[in-house]
PDB file of C-alpha atoms in Angstrom:
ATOM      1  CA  UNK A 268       6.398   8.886  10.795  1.00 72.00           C
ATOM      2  CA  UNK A 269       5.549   5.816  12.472  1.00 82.00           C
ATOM      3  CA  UNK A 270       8.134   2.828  12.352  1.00 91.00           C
ATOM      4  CA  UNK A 271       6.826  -0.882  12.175  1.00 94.00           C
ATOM      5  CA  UNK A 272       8.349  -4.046  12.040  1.00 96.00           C
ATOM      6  CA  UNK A 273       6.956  -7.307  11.086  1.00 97.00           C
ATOM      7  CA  UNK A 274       7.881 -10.973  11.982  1.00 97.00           C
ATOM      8  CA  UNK A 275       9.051 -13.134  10.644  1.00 97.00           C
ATOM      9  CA  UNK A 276      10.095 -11.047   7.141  1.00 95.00           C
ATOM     10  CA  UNK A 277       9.488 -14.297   5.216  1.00 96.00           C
ATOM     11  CA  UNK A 278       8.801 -18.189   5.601  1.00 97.00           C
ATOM     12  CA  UNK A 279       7.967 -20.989   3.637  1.00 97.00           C
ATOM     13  CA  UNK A 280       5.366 -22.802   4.731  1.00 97.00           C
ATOM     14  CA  UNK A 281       3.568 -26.694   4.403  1.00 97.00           C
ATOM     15  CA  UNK A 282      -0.028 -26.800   2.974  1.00 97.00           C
ATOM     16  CA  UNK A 283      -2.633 -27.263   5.852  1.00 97.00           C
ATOM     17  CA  UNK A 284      -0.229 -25.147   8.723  1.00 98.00           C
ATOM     18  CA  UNK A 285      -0.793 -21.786  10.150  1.00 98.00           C
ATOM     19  CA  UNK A 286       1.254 -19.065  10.149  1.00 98.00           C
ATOM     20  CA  UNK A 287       0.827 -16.010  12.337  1.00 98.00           C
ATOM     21  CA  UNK A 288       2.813 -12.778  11.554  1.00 98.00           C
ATOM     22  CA  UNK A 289       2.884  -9.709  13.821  1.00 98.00           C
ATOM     23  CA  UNK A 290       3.107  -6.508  13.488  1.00 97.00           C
ATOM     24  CA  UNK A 291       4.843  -3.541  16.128  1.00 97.00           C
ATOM     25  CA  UNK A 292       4.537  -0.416  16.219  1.00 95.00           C
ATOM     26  CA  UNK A 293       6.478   2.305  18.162  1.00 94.00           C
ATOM     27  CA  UNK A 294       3.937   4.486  18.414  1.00 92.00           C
ATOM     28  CA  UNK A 295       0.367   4.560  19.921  1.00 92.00           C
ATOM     29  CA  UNK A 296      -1.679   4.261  17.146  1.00 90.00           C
ATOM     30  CA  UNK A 297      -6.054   3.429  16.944  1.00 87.00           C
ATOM     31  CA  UNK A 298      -6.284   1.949  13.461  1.00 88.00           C
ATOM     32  CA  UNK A 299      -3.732  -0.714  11.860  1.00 93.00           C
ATOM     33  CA  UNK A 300      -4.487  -2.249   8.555  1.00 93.00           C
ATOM     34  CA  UNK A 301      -3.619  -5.795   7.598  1.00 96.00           C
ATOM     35  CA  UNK A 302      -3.180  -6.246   3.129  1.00 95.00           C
ATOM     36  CA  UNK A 303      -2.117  -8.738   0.702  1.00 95.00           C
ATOM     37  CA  UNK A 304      -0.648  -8.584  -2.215  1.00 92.00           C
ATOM     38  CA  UNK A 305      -0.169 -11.172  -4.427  1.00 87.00           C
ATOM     39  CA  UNK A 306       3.128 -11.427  -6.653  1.00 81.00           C
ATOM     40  CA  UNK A 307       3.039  -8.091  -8.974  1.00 78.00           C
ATOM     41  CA  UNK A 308       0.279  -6.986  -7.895  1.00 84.00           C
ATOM     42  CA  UNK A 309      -1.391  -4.278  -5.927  1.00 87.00           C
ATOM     43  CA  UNK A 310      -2.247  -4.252  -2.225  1.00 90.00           C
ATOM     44  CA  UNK A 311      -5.502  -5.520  -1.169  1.00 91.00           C
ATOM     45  CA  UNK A 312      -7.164  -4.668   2.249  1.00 91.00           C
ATOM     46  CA  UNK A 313      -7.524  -7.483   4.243  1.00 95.00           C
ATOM     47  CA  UNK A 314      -9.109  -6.158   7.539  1.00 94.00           C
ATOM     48  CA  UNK A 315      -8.987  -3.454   9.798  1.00 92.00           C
ATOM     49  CA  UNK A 316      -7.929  -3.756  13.410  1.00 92.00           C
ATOM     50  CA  UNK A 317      -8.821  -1.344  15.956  1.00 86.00           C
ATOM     51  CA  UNK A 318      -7.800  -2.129  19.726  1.00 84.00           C
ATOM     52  CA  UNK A 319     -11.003  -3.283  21.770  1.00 82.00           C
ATOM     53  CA  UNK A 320     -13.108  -4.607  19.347  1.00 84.00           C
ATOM     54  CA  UNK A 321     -13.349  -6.983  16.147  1.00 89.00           C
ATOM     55  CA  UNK A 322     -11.427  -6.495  12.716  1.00 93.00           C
ATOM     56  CA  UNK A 323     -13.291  -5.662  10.355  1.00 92.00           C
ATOM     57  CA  UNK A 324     -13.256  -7.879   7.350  1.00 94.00           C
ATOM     58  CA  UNK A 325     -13.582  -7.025   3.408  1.00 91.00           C
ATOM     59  CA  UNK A 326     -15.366  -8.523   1.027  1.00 90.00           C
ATOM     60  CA  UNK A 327     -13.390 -12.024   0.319  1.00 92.00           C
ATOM     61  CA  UNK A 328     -11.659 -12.307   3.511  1.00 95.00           C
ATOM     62  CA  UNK A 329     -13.259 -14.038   6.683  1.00 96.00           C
ATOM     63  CA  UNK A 330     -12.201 -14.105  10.375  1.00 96.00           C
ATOM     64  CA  UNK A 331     -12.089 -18.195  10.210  1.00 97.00           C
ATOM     65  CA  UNK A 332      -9.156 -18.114   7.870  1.00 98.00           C
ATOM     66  CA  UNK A 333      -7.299 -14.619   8.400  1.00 98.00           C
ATOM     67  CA  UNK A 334      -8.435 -14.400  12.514  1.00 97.00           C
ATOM     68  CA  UNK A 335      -6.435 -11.196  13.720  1.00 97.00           C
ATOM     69  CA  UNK A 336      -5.734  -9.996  17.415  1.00 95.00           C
ATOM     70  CA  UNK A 337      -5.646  -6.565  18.472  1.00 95.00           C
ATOM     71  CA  UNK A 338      -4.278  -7.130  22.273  1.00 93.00           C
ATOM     72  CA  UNK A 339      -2.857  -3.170  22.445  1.00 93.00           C
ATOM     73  CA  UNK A 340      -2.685  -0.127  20.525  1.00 93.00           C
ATOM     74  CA  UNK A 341       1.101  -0.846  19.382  1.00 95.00           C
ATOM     75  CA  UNK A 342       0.720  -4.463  18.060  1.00 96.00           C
ATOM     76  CA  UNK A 343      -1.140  -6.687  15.909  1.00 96.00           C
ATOM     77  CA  UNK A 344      -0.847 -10.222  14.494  1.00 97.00           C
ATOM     78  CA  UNK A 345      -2.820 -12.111  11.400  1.00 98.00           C
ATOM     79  CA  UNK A 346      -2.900 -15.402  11.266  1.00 98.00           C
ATOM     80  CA  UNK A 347      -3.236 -17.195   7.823  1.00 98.00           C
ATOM     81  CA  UNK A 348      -5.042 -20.446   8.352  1.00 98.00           C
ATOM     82  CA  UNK A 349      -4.942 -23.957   6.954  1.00 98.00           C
ATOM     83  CA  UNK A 350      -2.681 -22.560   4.401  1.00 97.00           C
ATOM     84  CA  UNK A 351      -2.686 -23.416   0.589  1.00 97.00           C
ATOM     85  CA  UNK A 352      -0.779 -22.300  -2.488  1.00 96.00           C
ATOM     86  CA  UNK A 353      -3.465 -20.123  -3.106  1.00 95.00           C
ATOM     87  CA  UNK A 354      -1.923 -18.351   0.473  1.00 96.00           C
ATOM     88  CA  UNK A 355       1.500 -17.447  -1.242  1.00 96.00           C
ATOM     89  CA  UNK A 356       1.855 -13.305  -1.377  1.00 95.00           C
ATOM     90  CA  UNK A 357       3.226 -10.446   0.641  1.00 94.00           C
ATOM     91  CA  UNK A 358       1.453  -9.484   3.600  1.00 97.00           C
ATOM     92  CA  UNK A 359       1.732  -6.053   4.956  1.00 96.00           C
ATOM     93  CA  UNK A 360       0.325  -4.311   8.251  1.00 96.00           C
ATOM     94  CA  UNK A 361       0.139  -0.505   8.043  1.00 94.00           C
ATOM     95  CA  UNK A 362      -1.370   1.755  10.241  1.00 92.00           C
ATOM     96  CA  UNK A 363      -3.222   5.109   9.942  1.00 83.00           C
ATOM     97  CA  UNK A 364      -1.113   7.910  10.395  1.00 76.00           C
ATOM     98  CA  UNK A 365      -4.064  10.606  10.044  1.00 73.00           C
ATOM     99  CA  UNK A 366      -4.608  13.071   7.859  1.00 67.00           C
ATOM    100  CA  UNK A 367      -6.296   9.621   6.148  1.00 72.00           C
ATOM    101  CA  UNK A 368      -2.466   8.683   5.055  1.00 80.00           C
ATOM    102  CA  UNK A 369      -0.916   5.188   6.101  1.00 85.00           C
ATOM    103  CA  UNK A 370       2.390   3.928   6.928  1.00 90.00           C
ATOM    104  CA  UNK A 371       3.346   0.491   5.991  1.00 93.00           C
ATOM    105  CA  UNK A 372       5.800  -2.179   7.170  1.00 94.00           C
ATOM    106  CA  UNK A 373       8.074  -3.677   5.301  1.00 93.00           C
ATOM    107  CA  UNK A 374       6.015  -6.927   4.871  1.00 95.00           C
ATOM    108  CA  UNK A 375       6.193 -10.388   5.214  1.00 96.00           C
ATOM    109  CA  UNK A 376       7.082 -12.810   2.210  1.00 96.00           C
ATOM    110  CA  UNK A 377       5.074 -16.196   2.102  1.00 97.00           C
ATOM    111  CA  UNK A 378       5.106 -19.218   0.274  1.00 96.00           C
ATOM    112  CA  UNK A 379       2.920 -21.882   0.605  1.00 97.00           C
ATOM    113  CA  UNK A 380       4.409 -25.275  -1.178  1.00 96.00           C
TER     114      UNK A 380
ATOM    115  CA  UNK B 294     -17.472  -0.300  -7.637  1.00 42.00           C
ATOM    116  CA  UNK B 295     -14.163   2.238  -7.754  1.00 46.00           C
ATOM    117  CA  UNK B 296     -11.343   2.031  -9.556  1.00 47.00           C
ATOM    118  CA  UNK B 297      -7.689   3.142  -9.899  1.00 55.00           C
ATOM    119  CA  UNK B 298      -6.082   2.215 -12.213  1.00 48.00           C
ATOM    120  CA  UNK B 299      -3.051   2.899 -14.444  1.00 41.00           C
ATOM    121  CA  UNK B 300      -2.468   3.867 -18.128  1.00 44.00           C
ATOM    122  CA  UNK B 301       0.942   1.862 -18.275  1.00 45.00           C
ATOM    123  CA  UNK B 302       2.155  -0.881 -16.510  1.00 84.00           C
ATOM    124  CA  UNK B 303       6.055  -0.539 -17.075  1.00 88.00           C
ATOM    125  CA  UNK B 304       8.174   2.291 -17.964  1.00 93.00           C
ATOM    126  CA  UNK B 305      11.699   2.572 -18.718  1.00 95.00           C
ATOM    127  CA  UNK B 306      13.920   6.168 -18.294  1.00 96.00           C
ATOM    128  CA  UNK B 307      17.703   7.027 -19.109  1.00 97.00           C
ATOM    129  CA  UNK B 308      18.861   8.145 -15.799  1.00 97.00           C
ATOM    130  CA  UNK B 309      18.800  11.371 -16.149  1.00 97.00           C
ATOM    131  CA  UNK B 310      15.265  11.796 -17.528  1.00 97.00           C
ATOM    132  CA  UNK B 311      12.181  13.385 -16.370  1.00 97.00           C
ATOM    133  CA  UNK B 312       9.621  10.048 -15.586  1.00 97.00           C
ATOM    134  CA  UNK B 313       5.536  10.603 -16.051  1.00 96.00           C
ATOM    135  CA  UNK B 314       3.344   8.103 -14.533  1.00 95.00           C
ATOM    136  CA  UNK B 315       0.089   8.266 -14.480  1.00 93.00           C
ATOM    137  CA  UNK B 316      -3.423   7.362 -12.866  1.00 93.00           C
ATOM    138  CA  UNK B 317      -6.442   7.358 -13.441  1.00 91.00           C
ATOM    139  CA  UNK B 318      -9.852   7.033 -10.683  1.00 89.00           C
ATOM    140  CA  UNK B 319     -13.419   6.510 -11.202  1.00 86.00           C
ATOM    141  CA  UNK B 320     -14.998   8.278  -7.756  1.00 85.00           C
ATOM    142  CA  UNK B 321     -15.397  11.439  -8.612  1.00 85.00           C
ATOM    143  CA  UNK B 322     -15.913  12.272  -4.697  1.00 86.00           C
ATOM    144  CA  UNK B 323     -12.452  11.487  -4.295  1.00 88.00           C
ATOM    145  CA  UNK B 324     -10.454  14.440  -2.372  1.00 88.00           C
ATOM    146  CA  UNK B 325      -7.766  13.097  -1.900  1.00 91.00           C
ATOM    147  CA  UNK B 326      -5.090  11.048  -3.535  1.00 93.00           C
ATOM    148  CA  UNK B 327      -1.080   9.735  -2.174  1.00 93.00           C
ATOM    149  CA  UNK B 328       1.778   8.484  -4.394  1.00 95.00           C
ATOM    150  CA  UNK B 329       3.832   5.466  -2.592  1.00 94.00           C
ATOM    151  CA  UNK B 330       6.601   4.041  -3.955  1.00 95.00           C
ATOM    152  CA  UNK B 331       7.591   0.197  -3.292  1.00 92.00           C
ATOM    153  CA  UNK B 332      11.085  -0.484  -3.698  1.00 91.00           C
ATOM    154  CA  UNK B 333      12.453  -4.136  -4.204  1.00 87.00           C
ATOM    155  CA  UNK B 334      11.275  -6.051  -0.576  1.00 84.00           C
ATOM    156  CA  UNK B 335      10.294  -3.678   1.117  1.00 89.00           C
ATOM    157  CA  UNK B 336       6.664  -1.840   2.156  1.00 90.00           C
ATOM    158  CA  UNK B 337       5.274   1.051  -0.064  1.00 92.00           C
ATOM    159  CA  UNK B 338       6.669   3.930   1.144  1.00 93.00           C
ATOM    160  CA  UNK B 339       4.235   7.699   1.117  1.00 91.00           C
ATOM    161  CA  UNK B 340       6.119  10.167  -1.480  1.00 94.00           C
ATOM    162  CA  UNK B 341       3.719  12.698  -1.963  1.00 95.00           C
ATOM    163  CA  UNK B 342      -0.346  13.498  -1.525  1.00 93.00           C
ATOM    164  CA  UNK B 343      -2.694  15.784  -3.137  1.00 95.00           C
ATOM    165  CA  UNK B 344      -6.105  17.097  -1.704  1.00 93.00           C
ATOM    166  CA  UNK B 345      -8.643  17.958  -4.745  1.00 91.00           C
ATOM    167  CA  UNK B 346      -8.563  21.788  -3.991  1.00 93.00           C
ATOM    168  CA  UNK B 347      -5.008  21.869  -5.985  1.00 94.00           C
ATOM    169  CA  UNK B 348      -3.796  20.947  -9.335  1.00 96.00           C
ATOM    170  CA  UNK B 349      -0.267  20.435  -8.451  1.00 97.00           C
ATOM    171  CA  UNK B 350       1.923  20.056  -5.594  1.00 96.00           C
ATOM    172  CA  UNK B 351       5.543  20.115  -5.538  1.00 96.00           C
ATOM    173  CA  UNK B 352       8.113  17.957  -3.167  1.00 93.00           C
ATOM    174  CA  UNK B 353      11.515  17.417  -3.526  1.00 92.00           C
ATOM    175  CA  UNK B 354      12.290  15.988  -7.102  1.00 95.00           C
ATOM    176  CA  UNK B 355       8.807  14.853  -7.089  1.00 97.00           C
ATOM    177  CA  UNK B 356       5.682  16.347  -8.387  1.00 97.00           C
ATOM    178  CA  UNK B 357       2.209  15.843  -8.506  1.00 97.00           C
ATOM    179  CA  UNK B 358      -0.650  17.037 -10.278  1.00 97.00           C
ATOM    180  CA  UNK B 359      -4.171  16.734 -10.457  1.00 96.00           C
ATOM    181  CA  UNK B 360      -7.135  16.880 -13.056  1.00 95.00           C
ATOM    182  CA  UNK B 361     -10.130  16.518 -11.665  1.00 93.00           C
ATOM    183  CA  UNK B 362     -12.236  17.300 -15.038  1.00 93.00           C
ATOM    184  CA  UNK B 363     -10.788  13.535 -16.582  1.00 94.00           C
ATOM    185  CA  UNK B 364     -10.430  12.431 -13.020  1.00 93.00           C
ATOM    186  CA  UNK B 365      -6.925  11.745 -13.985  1.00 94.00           C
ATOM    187  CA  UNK B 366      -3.631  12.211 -12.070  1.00 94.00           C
ATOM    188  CA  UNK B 367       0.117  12.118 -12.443  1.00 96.00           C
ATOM    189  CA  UNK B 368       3.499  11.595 -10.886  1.00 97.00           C
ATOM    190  CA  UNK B 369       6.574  13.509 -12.200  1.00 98.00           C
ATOM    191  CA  UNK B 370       9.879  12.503 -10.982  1.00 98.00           C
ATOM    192  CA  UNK B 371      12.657  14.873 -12.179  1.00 97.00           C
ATOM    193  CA  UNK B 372      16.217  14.447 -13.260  1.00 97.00           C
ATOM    194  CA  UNK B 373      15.386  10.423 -12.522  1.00 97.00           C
ATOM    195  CA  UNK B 374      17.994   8.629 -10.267  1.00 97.00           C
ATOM    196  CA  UNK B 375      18.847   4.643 -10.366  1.00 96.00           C
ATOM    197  CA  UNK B 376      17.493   4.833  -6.717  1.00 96.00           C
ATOM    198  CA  UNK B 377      14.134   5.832  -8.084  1.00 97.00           C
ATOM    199  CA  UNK B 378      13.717   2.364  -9.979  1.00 96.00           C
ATOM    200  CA  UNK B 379      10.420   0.799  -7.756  1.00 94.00           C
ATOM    201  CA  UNK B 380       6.706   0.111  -8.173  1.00 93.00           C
ATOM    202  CA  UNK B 381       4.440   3.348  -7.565  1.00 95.00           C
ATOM    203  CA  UNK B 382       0.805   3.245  -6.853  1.00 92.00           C
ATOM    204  CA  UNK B 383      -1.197   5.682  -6.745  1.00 94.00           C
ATOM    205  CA  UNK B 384      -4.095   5.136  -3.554  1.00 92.00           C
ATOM    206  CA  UNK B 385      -7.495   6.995  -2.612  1.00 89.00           C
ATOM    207  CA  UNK B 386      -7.928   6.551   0.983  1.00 84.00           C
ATOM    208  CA  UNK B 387     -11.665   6.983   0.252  1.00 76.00           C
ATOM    209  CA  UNK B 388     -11.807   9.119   3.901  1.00 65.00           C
ATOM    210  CA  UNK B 389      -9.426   6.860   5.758  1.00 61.00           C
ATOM    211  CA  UNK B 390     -12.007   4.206   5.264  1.00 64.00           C
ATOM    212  CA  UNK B 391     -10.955   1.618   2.600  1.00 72.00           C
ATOM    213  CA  UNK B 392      -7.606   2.566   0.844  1.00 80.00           C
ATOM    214  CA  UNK B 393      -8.010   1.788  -2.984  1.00 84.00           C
ATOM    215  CA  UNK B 394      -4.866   1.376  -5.143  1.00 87.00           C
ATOM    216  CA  UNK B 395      -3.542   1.257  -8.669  1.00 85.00           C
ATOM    217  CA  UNK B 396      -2.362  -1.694 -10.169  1.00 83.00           C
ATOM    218  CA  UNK B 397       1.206  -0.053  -9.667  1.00 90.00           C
ATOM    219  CA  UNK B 398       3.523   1.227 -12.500  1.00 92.00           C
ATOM    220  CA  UNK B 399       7.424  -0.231 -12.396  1.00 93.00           C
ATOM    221  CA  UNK B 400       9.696   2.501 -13.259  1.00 95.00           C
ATOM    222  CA  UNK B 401      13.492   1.276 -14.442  1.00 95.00           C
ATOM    223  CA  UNK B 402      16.000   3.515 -14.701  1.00 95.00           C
ATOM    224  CA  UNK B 403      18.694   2.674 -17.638  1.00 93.00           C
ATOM    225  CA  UNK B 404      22.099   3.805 -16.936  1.00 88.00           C
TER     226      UNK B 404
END
């Protein structure tokens, strides 16, 4: 199985800032996955990221406030813009490990005061 | 749209004890279903999966099984440890294209 890491593993953060959290993997991988999921409750898919081209965004989420980069095929970062309360919630990259299963990292904690 | 959801939100278990927890999904094309467990800060973590050509699959301490008539599946944890105590969501990867997950059930585990 793949192992990721994410930074940073938590922050609190002023209304209005940005916060960008990455994502590394030690493993070649095509597909990484960016959730949230807000305080006890499920995941919810954010965007994909595939290397070379443009995340692809669910319904709700738009590139303006969670823009992502895709520079290689080992490392990822979302960026949560102009960040409100709203914001606060566990993000978590994860990346397709085939056989359709994913592996995820161990998340990042924020809280927007 | 799909759904997966969960018929109970909480469940307690004397250590010891054999834990249920169950799922249920609305896409009946689903063929294929994962259990991951989310401990305490920390990602979810893949236990066990299930393609629709079984009804049950077995791992270590862990099984799962599957009823496709009342689209309907569950999670059986035996002989239930303290290190079990998590979340556990059940997920259809809908063909690696848009992962879809239960609401999550929290399993405590009384001493």
């Amino acid at each position: 199985s793949a192992v990721i890491s994410q930074k940073p593993s938590r922050d609190i953060c002023q209304r209005g800032t940005s916060l960008t959290i990455q994502c590394q993997v030690d493993s070649q991988v095509t597909m990484m996955f960016w959730y949230r999921q807000q305080p006890g409750q499920s995941l919810t898919l954010i965007a994909t990221a595939n290397q070379g081209s443009e995340a692809t965004y669910e319904s709700g989420f738009v590139i303006d406030k969670f823009p992502i980069s895709r520079p290689n095929l080992t490392f990822s970062t979302l960026t949560v813009s102009n960040m409100s309360p709203e914001d606060s919630s566990i993000y978590l990259c994860s990346v397709d490990a085939g056989m359709e299963t994913q592996y995820f990292g161990p998340g990042t904690r924020l809280l927007v005061l | 749209g799909e759904s997966v959801g969960l018929h109970l939100p909480t469940l307690s278990v004397q250590e010891g004890d054999n834990s249920i927890i169950n799922c249920a999904y609305s896409n009946s094309a689903s063929d294929y279903f994962i259990w991951y467990k989310q401990e305490s800060g920390k990602g979810p973590q893949f236990i066990i999966d299930i393609r629709s050509n079984m009804d049950k699959r077995q791992g270590q301490r862990v099984t799962v099984l599957l009823n496709k008539t009342v689209k309907h599946l569950s999670l059986q944890i035996a002989a239930t440890q303290p290190g079990d105590s998590a979340v556990y969501f059940c997920a259809d990867p809908n063909y690696g294209q848009n992962f879809v997950f239960g609401p999550g059930t929290r399993l405590s585990v009384l001493p």
